[in-house]
Amino acid sequence: MVPGDFTPPPIVDKSESILPEEKFTLPGGILPVSAWQELCGFTSARILQKDYPQSIELTSPAGVLQMAVGQRYAKWNGINLGLGFAPSLQRGQIALHSLDVSKNVHALVFGVVKPLDKRRVLVIDPGHGGRDSGSKCVGRNTYEKELTLDWALRIQRLLTNSAWTVLLTRDSDRETPLLDRVQFADAQNADLFISLHFNSLAGTGTGGDESGAETYCLTPAGLPSNIQRGYEDDPRRVFPNNVYDTENVVLAMRIQSSLVKLTNRRDRGVRRARFMTVLREQKRPAVLVEGGFLSNPAESRQILQPEFREQLAKAICESLPE
């Protein structure tokens, strides 16, 4: 499902962000680490491997970035981070595309989920519902729509006495069109939107082997997605939610880190996609979380345990900005 590497286009990133810290420009194309290391706040660099695939570790007060030539997944503070383009070797130096520098690296070093007012509204979106059952637990007559609703209700309960008002796009087994979920968040003037799902690769021949959690946010304009579905992934397309590129990846990384820590899931990383209508039309920071694989017998059994779903809920709660 994850596409191969792409030939980077000659794009110049001169767009202004909504965050002052990110208002900077870079020349387009592929940039050696030395061209952006200090700009992105890294105080030290260490070569991890000199032979192919050459790899490097960059350290900043905010965290540690590790990346390797030819690999589209870097690591930020130990968590997998999907890049648009794999790092390459340019004149003996490890180099990265300027859009990955600005939309991933610089965003994570300096970005924040912007300060919220005392009134904080979180919309939780339990995936599927009604006739749309979602995936089925392997060997059981339990469906994704039931498990996502349970997960959402647990989050709502855990945050009852917090600063957050938690609203659900559905609180029962009913079908809710994707755009209705977006419009609900608009009507509630939501600060954040988190869509909950479980993964499945049933029928692919490898579904029983896949495991782990992953968190998605919208792909920034100019970058290829980490995963595609149904149509050509056009990097020229710009959606309403792209205004929140920085906040999206910061929120996604917080959630993914929390999920891995609290549930001991395999880390499938923070990933980018454009095909998710429920994200791309949002006018607020928005992510979609896949809590595990229902097609994996062992992981499915865990997900069916209420205690495990409670940990999933706690992971979301603990990742929210204060």
Tab-separated table of C-alpha atoms in Angstrom:
chain	number	residue	atom	x	y	z
A	1	MET	CA	0.000	0.000	0.000
A	2	VAL	CA	2.926	2.355	0.574
A	3	PRO	CA	4.131	3.688	-2.804
A	4	GLY	CA	7.745	3.719	-3.839
A	5	ASP	CA	10.015	6.716	-3.981
A	6	PHE	CA	9.327	9.604	-6.333
A	7	THR	CA	11.585	11.918	-8.303
A	8	PRO	CA	11.339	15.237	-6.458
A	9	PRO	CA	9.847	18.114	-8.477
A	10	PRO	CA	11.570	21.520	-8.516
A	11	ILE	CA	9.297	23.132	-5.925
A	12	VAL	CA	10.108	26.277	-3.989
A	13	ASP	CA	8.507	26.460	-0.568
A	14	LYS	CA	7.683	30.139	-0.080
A	15	SER	CA	4.300	29.823	1.554
A	16	GLU	CA	3.700	31.544	4.854
A	17	SER	CA	2.486	29.453	7.743
A	18	ILE	CA	-0.097	30.416	10.315
A	19	LEU	CA	2.646	30.003	12.922
A	20	PRO	CA	5.243	32.817	13.209
A	21	GLU	CA	8.028	30.323	13.991
A	22	GLU	CA	7.614	28.752	10.580
A	23	LYS	CA	7.760	31.933	8.469
A	24	PHE	CA	10.941	31.174	6.629
A	25	THR	CA	11.909	30.351	3.057
A	26	LEU	CA	14.142	27.703	1.567
A	27	PRO	CA	15.488	27.224	-1.919
A	28	GLY	CA	13.604	24.519	-3.764
A	29	GLY	CA	14.683	20.958	-4.400
A	30	ILE	CA	17.129	18.793	-2.492
A	31	LEU	CA	19.102	20.414	0.334
A	32	PRO	CA	22.115	18.999	2.187
A	33	VAL	CA	21.787	18.822	5.957
A	34	SER	CA	24.333	21.613	6.357
A	35	ALA	CA	21.956	24.019	4.551
A	36	TRP	CA	19.157	23.670	7.091
A	37	GLN	CA	20.596	22.137	10.261
A	38	GLU	CA	20.941	25.395	12.203
A	39	LEU	CA	17.807	26.914	10.699
A	40	CYS	CA	15.832	24.011	12.150
A	41	GLY	CA	17.389	24.359	15.590
A	42	PHE	CA	19.681	21.335	15.533
A	43	THR	CA	22.719	21.854	17.709
A	44	SER	CA	24.614	18.681	16.837
A	45	ALA	CA	24.850	16.067	14.099
A	46	ARG	CA	26.241	12.555	14.277
A	47	ILE	CA	26.829	10.112	11.431
A	48	LEU	CA	25.299	6.783	12.417
A	49	GLN	CA	26.410	4.822	9.369
A	50	LYS	CA	28.970	5.769	6.722
A	51	ASP	CA	28.208	2.950	4.261
A	52	TYR	CA	24.949	2.632	2.334
A	53	PRO	CA	22.351	3.331	3.547
A	54	GLN	CA	24.157	6.279	5.103
A	55	SER	CA	22.323	7.596	8.161
A	56	ILE	CA	22.526	10.613	10.440
A	57	GLU	CA	21.212	11.731	13.822
A	58	LEU	CA	20.405	15.397	14.444
A	59	THR	CA	19.754	16.690	17.956
A	60	SER	CA	17.796	19.771	19.022
A	61	PRO	CA	16.324	20.894	22.361
A	62	ALA	CA	12.936	19.716	21.049
A	63	GLY	CA	14.011	16.248	20.013
A	64	VAL	CA	16.146	13.910	17.941
A	65	LEU	CA	15.767	13.235	14.211
A	66	GLN	CA	17.222	10.119	12.590
A	67	MET	CA	17.099	9.501	8.860
A	68	ALA	CA	18.786	7.283	6.300
A	69	VAL	CA	19.466	7.524	2.568
A	70	GLY	CA	16.772	5.823	0.489
A	71	GLN	CA	14.319	5.352	3.378
A	72	ARG	CA	11.038	7.294	3.357
A	73	TYR	CA	10.503	6.839	7.082
A	74	ALA	CA	12.636	8.868	9.460
A	75	LYS	CA	12.394	8.777	13.257
A	76	TRP	CA	11.459	11.704	15.482
A	77	ASN	CA	12.161	10.966	19.151
A	78	GLY	CA	12.061	7.273	18.249
A	79	ILE	CA	8.680	7.408	16.449
A	80	ASN	CA	8.420	6.668	12.729
A	81	LEU	CA	7.717	9.717	10.565
A	82	GLY	CA	6.646	9.380	6.940
A	83	LEU	CA	8.553	11.695	4.602
A	84	GLY	CA	7.447	12.814	1.182
A	85	PHE	CA	10.787	11.956	-0.394
A	86	ALA	CA	13.506	9.612	0.782
A	87	PRO	CA	16.756	11.318	1.804
A	88	SER	CA	19.509	11.106	-0.801
A	89	LEU	CA	23.262	11.596	-1.001
A	90	GLN	CA	24.386	14.866	-2.615
A	91	ARG	CA	28.135	15.467	-2.987
A	92	GLY	CA	28.847	13.234	-0.042
A	93	GLN	CA	26.207	14.788	2.230
A	94	ILE	CA	22.854	13.395	3.278
A	95	ALA	CA	20.184	15.660	1.782
A	96	LEU	CA	16.427	16.125	2.103
A	97	HIS	CA	13.764	17.805	-0.021
A	98	SER	CA	13.021	21.375	1.058
A	99	LEU	CA	9.312	20.618	1.589
A	100	ASP	CA	10.145	17.767	3.956
A	101	VAL	CA	12.444	20.146	5.818
A	102	SER	CA	9.724	22.798	6.211
A	103	LYS	CA	6.584	20.656	6.538
A	104	ASN	CA	8.010	17.841	8.658
A	105	VAL	CA	11.323	18.654	10.306
A	106	HIS	CA	10.937	22.370	11.059
A	107	ALA	CA	7.271	21.814	11.952
A	108	LEU	CA	8.123	19.253	14.624
A	109	VAL	CA	11.033	21.222	16.070
A	110	PHE	CA	9.207	24.554	16.365
A	111	GLY	CA	5.532	23.803	15.791
A	112	VAL	CA	2.840	23.676	18.427
A	113	VAL	CA	-0.871	23.077	18.480
A	114	LYS	CA	-1.753	26.741	18.921
A	115	PRO	CA	-2.913	27.890	22.380
A	116	LEU	CA	-6.562	27.246	23.020
A	117	ASP	CA	-9.184	29.326	24.798
A	118	LYS	CA	-10.776	28.160	28.018
A	119	ARG	CA	-13.598	26.791	25.919
A	120	ARG	CA	-12.042	23.783	24.215
A	121	VAL	CA	-14.106	21.609	21.933
A	122	LEU	CA	-12.836	18.228	20.805
A	123	VAL	CA	-14.835	16.323	18.202
A	124	ILE	CA	-14.225	12.585	18.278
A	125	ASP	CA	-15.329	10.709	15.186
A	126	PRO	CA	-16.047	6.989	15.702
A	127	GLY	CA	-15.441	5.532	12.245
A	128	HIS	CA	-18.188	3.769	10.273
A	129	GLY	CA	-21.677	3.059	11.685
A	130	GLY	CA	-25.072	1.749	10.555
A	131	ARG	CA	-24.857	-0.211	7.318
A	132	ASP	CA	-21.182	0.682	7.087
A	133	SER	CA	-19.803	-1.884	9.520
A	134	GLY	CA	-16.139	-1.366	8.741
A	135	SER	CA	-13.766	-4.283	9.183
A	136	LYS	CA	-14.644	-7.494	10.997
A	137	CYS	CA	-12.598	-9.015	13.780
A	138	VAL	CA	-10.957	-12.189	12.521
A	139	GLY	CA	-12.828	-15.212	13.850
A	140	ARG	CA	-15.436	-13.134	15.674
A	141	ASN	CA	-18.760	-11.494	14.839
A	142	THR	CA	-17.614	-8.076	16.063
A	143	TYR	CA	-17.184	-5.130	13.727
A	144	GLU	CA	-15.051	-2.031	13.632
A	145	LYS	CA	-18.065	0.281	14.016
A	146	GLU	CA	-18.781	-1.165	17.499
A	147	LEU	CA	-15.189	-0.874	18.666
A	148	THR	CA	-14.646	2.698	17.449
A	149	LEU	CA	-17.824	3.849	19.213
A	150	ASP	CA	-16.724	2.176	22.446
A	151	TRP	CA	-13.307	3.843	22.120
A	152	ALA	CA	-14.916	7.256	21.567
A	153	LEU	CA	-17.266	6.911	24.533
A	154	ARG	CA	-14.321	6.020	26.765
A	155	ILE	CA	-12.473	9.171	25.678
A	156	GLN	CA	-15.565	11.248	26.382
A	157	ARG	CA	-15.895	9.728	29.860
A	158	LEU	CA	-12.207	10.185	30.725
A	159	LEU	CA	-12.358	13.873	29.804
A	160	THR	CA	-15.603	14.616	31.658
A	161	ASN	CA	-13.946	16.797	34.309
A	162	SER	CA	-11.267	18.269	32.069
A	163	ALA	CA	-11.028	21.555	30.181
A	164	TRP	CA	-12.335	19.789	27.089
A	165	THR	CA	-15.900	19.515	25.889
A	166	VAL	CA	-15.991	16.244	23.972
A	167	LEU	CA	-18.605	15.778	21.258
A	168	LEU	CA	-19.100	12.692	19.092
A	169	THR	CA	-20.083	12.660	15.424
A	170	ARG	CA	-22.263	9.670	16.336
A	171	ASP	CA	-23.210	8.230	19.720
A	172	SER	CA	-25.118	5.217	18.427
A	173	ASP	CA	-24.998	2.692	15.597
A	174	ARG	CA	-26.066	4.969	12.760
A	175	GLU	CA	-24.675	5.742	9.351
A	176	THR	CA	-23.059	9.169	9.127
A	177	PRO	CA	-21.773	10.443	5.766
A	178	LEU	CA	-18.206	11.741	5.789
A	179	LEU	CA	-19.125	15.317	4.925
A	180	ASP	CA	-21.762	15.304	7.687
A	181	ARG	CA	-18.952	14.555	10.132
A	182	VAL	CA	-17.013	17.538	8.818
A	183	GLN	CA	-20.084	19.774	8.992
A	184	PHE	CA	-20.743	18.655	12.566
A	185	ALA	CA	-17.270	19.814	13.585
A	186	ASP	CA	-17.893	23.131	11.788
A	187	ALA	CA	-21.238	23.628	13.527
A	188	GLN	CA	-19.661	22.987	16.938
A	189	ASN	CA	-16.746	25.323	16.181
A	190	ALA	CA	-14.428	22.475	17.169
A	191	ASP	CA	-10.794	23.137	18.095
A	192	LEU	CA	-9.596	19.639	17.201
A	193	PHE	CA	-10.951	16.667	15.248
A	194	ILE	CA	-9.835	13.064	15.799
A	195	SER	CA	-11.259	10.201	13.749
A	196	LEU	CA	-10.980	6.698	15.226
A	197	HIS	CA	-10.537	3.529	13.191
A	198	PHE	CA	-9.078	0.032	13.263
A	199	ASN	CA	-7.071	-1.448	10.440
A	200	SER	CA	-7.535	-4.641	8.452
A	201	LEU	CA	-5.844	-6.408	5.584
A	202	ALA	CA	-8.201	-9.383	5.510
A	203	GLY	CA	-8.190	-11.232	2.206
A	204	THR	CA	-4.777	-9.944	1.105
A	205	GLY	CA	-2.864	-13.037	2.167
A	206	THR	CA	-0.743	-11.013	4.612
A	207	GLY	CA	-3.454	-9.512	6.810
A	208	GLY	CA	-2.764	-11.869	9.685
A	209	ASP	CA	0.844	-10.708	9.894
A	210	GLU	CA	0.327	-6.955	9.895
A	211	SER	CA	0.082	-5.250	13.277
A	212	GLY	CA	0.511	-1.941	15.017
A	213	ALA	CA	-0.905	1.563	15.300
A	214	GLU	CA	-0.577	4.488	12.901
A	215	THR	CA	-1.767	8.092	12.802
A	216	TYR	CA	-2.651	9.981	9.634
A	217	CYS	CA	-2.777	13.646	8.742
A	218	LEU	CA	-3.306	15.424	5.435
A	219	THR	CA	-0.413	15.564	2.975
A	220	PRO	CA	0.962	19.096	2.448
A	221	ALA	CA	0.753	20.510	-1.062
A	222	GLY	CA	3.796	19.614	-3.129
A	223	LEU	CA	4.581	16.364	-1.329
A	224	PRO	CA	3.564	12.847	-2.363
A	225	SER	CA	1.498	10.897	0.163
A	226	ASN	CA	2.768	7.903	2.100
A	227	ILE	CA	-0.340	6.010	1.115
A	228	GLN	CA	-2.729	6.354	-1.826
A	229	ARG	CA	-6.162	4.967	-2.534
A	230	GLY	CA	-8.504	5.126	-5.477
A	231	TYR	CA	-7.027	7.926	-7.561
A	232	GLU	CA	-3.769	9.571	-8.563
A	233	ASP	CA	-2.123	11.402	-5.699
A	234	ASP	CA	-1.847	14.920	-7.116
A	235	PRO	CA	0.615	17.043	-5.105
A	236	ARG	CA	-0.810	20.216	-6.705
A	237	ARG	CA	-4.102	19.845	-4.867
A	238	VAL	CA	-4.729	22.117	-1.899
A	239	PHE	CA	-7.512	21.418	0.603
A	240	PRO	CA	-9.000	23.517	3.440
A	241	ASN	CA	-7.142	21.495	6.064
A	242	ASN	CA	-3.737	22.264	4.525
A	243	VAL	CA	-3.834	25.551	6.436
A	244	TYR	CA	-3.091	23.408	9.495
A	245	ASP	CA	-0.166	21.410	8.086
A	246	THR	CA	2.112	22.212	11.017
A	247	GLU	CA	-0.452	21.652	13.753
A	248	ASN	CA	-1.612	18.438	12.072
A	249	VAL	CA	1.793	16.774	12.147
A	250	VAL	CA	2.485	17.983	15.692
A	251	LEU	CA	-0.844	16.561	16.928
A	252	ALA	CA	-0.347	13.333	14.964
A	253	MET	CA	3.106	12.842	16.467
A	254	ARG	CA	1.808	13.457	19.994
A	255	ILE	CA	-0.944	10.887	19.511
A	256	GLN	CA	1.281	8.290	17.863
A	257	SER	CA	3.902	8.623	20.609
A	258	SER	CA	1.240	8.229	23.280
A	259	LEU	CA	-0.311	5.186	21.588
A	260	VAL	CA	3.015	3.394	21.291
A	261	LYS	CA	3.961	4.210	24.874
A	262	LEU	CA	0.680	3.266	26.582
A	263	THR	CA	-0.385	0.266	24.491
A	264	ASN	CA	3.000	-1.145	23.504
A	265	ARG	CA	1.812	-1.321	19.891
A	266	ARG	CA	4.178	-1.761	16.985
A	267	ASP	CA	4.916	1.749	15.706
A	268	ARG	CA	3.668	2.130	12.122
A	269	GLY	CA	4.313	5.836	12.313
A	270	VAL	CA	2.840	9.195	11.442
A	271	ARG	CA	1.707	9.009	7.817
A	272	ARG	CA	0.346	11.384	5.204
A	273	ALA	CA	-2.633	10.810	2.899
A	274	ARG	CA	-4.936	12.872	0.656
A	275	PHE	CA	-7.824	10.473	0.059
A	276	MET	CA	-9.439	10.943	3.496
A	277	THR	CA	-12.377	13.322	2.990
A	278	VAL	CA	-13.035	13.452	6.713
A	279	LEU	CA	-9.630	15.101	7.174
A	280	ARG	CA	-8.996	17.192	4.099
A	281	GLU	CA	-12.156	19.315	4.407
A	282	GLN	CA	-11.585	20.166	8.088
A	283	LYS	CA	-11.029	23.774	9.176
A	284	ARG	CA	-9.073	22.810	12.286
A	285	PRO	CA	-6.202	20.475	13.160
A	286	ALA	CA	-7.386	16.972	12.299
A	287	VAL	CA	-5.971	13.451	12.382
A	288	LEU	CA	-7.171	9.906	11.806
A	289	VAL	CA	-5.963	7.154	14.140
A	290	GLU	CA	-5.754	3.440	13.332
A	291	GLY	CA	-5.630	1.626	16.675
A	292	GLY	CA	-4.544	-1.798	15.444
A	293	PHE	CA	-5.327	-4.623	13.023
A	294	LEU	CA	-8.581	-6.553	13.332
A	295	SER	CA	-7.216	-8.968	10.718
A	296	ASN	CA	-4.370	-9.993	13.034
A	297	PRO	CA	-5.632	-12.758	15.377
A	298	ALA	CA	-3.463	-11.797	18.344
A	299	GLU	CA	-4.002	-8.067	17.999
A	300	SER	CA	-7.724	-8.538	17.394
A	301	ARG	CA	-8.035	-10.471	20.660
A	302	GLN	CA	-6.335	-7.604	22.479
A	303	ILE	CA	-8.589	-4.988	20.904
A	304	LEU	CA	-11.649	-6.977	22.007
A	305	GLN	CA	-10.546	-6.600	25.636
A	306	PRO	CA	-12.187	-3.593	27.368
A	307	GLU	CA	-8.994	-2.988	29.340
A	308	PHE	CA	-7.016	-2.529	26.138
A	309	ARG	CA	-9.562	-0.117	24.671
A	310	GLU	CA	-9.350	1.855	27.917
A	311	GLN	CA	-5.608	2.217	27.294
A	312	LEU	CA	-6.314	3.364	23.747
A	313	ALA	CA	-8.641	6.012	25.154
A	314	LYS	CA	-6.081	7.147	27.742
A	315	ALA	CA	-3.475	7.456	24.993
A	316	ILE	CA	-5.665	9.926	23.126
A	317	CYS	CA	-6.465	11.910	26.271
A	318	GLU	CA	-2.836	12.197	27.342
A	319	SER	CA	-1.775	13.469	23.927
A	320	LEU	CA	-4.085	16.493	23.921
A	321	PRO	CA	-2.538	19.972	24.254
A	322	GLU	CA	-2.969	21.584	27.644
